[in-house]
Short mmCIF file of C-alpha atoms in Angstrom, two decimals:
data_model
loop_
_atom_site.label_atom_id
_atom_site.label_comp_id
_atom_site.label_asym_id
_atom_site.label_seq_id
_atom_site.Cartn_x
_atom_site.Cartn_y
_atom_site.Cartn_z
CA UNK A 1 129.69 -1.90 -65.64
CA UNK A 2 132.64 -1.57 -62.86
CA UNK A 3 134.95 1.10 -63.41
CA UNK A 4 138.21 0.42 -62.19
CA UNK A 5 140.56 2.88 -63.88
CA UNK A 6 141.44 3.53 -59.51
CA UNK A 7 142.92 -0.18 -58.91
CA UNK A 8 145.15 0.11 -62.36
CA UNK A 9 146.42 3.75 -61.12
CA UNK A 10 147.18 2.31 -57.93
CA UNK A 11 148.59 -0.85 -59.12
CA UNK A 12 150.78 1.47 -60.91
CA UNK A 13 151.89 4.23 -58.94
CA UNK A 14 153.06 1.31 -56.45
CA UNK A 15 155.58 -1.10 -58.57
CA UNK A 16 158.15 1.59 -58.55
CA UNK A 17 158.23 1.34 -54.53
CA UNK A 18 158.30 -2.37 -55.23
CA UNK A 19 161.39 -2.57 -57.77
CA UNK A 20 162.87 0.29 -55.60
CA UNK A 21 162.26 -1.86 -52.39
CA UNK A 22 163.45 -4.95 -53.45
CA UNK A 23 166.56 -4.07 -55.61
CA UNK A 24 167.90 -2.06 -52.43
CA UNK A 25 167.31 -6.00 -50.61
CA UNK A 26 169.37 -7.38 -53.14
CA UNK A 27 171.87 -5.16 -53.05
CA UNK A 28 172.45 -5.09 -49.25
CA UNK A 29 172.75 -8.81 -49.28
CA UNK A 30 174.89 -8.51 -52.07
CA UNK A 31 177.02 -6.73 -49.72
CA UNK A 32 176.91 -8.99 -47.43
CA UNK A 33 178.15 -12.68 -48.84
CA UNK A 34 180.85 -10.29 -50.29
CA UNK A 35 183.03 -10.62 -46.31
CA UNK A 36 181.94 -13.66 -46.30
CA UNK A 37 183.04 -15.10 -49.76
CA UNK A 38 186.22 -13.12 -48.55
CA UNK A 39 186.96 -14.86 -45.54
CA UNK A 40 186.56 -18.63 -47.18
CA UNK A 41 183.53 -18.75 -45.29
CA UNK A 42 181.11 -18.89 -48.61
CA UNK A 43 183.27 -21.03 -51.34
CA UNK A 44 182.06 -21.43 -54.95
CA UNK A 45 183.98 -23.74 -56.65
CA UNK A 46 183.87 -25.82 -59.96
CA UNK A 47 185.29 -27.98 -60.88
CA UNK A 48 188.20 -28.90 -63.94
CA UNK A 49 190.58 -31.37 -64.25
CA UNK A 50 190.52 -33.68 -62.04
CA UNK A 51 190.29 -30.81 -59.01
CA UNK A 52 188.31 -28.59 -57.14
CA UNK A 53 188.20 -25.03 -58.06
CA UNK A 54 187.58 -21.80 -55.98
CA UNK A 55 185.49 -19.24 -58.12
CA UNK A 56 185.47 -17.17 -54.82
CA UNK A 57 186.99 -13.83 -56.76
CA UNK A 58 185.30 -14.34 -59.75
CA UNK A 59 182.24 -13.97 -57.21
CA UNK A 60 182.97 -11.71 -55.89
CA UNK A 61 183.39 -9.38 -59.67
CA UNK A 62 180.44 -10.63 -60.65
CA UNK A 63 178.21 -9.35 -57.28
CA UNK A 64 179.80 -5.50 -57.73
CA UNK A 65 179.11 -5.43 -60.76
CA UNK A 66 175.80 -6.67 -59.78
CA UNK A 67 175.83 -3.70 -57.52
CA UNK A 68 176.70 -0.95 -59.75
CA UNK A 69 174.47 -2.02 -61.72
CA UNK A 70 171.07 -1.90 -58.92
CA UNK A 71 172.57 0.72 -57.90
CA UNK A 72 171.63 3.13 -60.84
CA UNK A 73 168.75 1.69 -61.50
CA UNK A 74 167.41 2.33 -58.00
CA UNK A 75 169.02 5.96 -57.83
CA UNK A 76 166.80 6.37 -61.36
CA UNK A 77 163.76 4.44 -60.22
CA UNK A 78 164.36 7.51 -57.42
CA UNK A 79 164.85 10.43 -59.74
CA UNK A 80 161.35 9.26 -61.59
CA UNK A 81 159.48 9.07 -57.81
CA UNK A 82 161.16 11.94 -56.96
CA UNK A 83 160.13 13.75 -59.43
CA UNK A 84 156.54 13.41 -60.28
#
């Protein structure tokens, strides 16, 4: 029988670092998109009552909330990592 306990421990040790790195990249991407939406370079629109309606301000608000949530998750994960 092959002992795979070491492999599992190695996988478990790396997931938090991967999560932190992934969420940091997402925060960076969202932060980069906000100025473009404010400038009108990116436009998120919906078609309502026969007209296109620009939804950038709603998207910016959503992205800011997402950034705040992700930063909270990152902070908790980094604190857990430091506490090991």
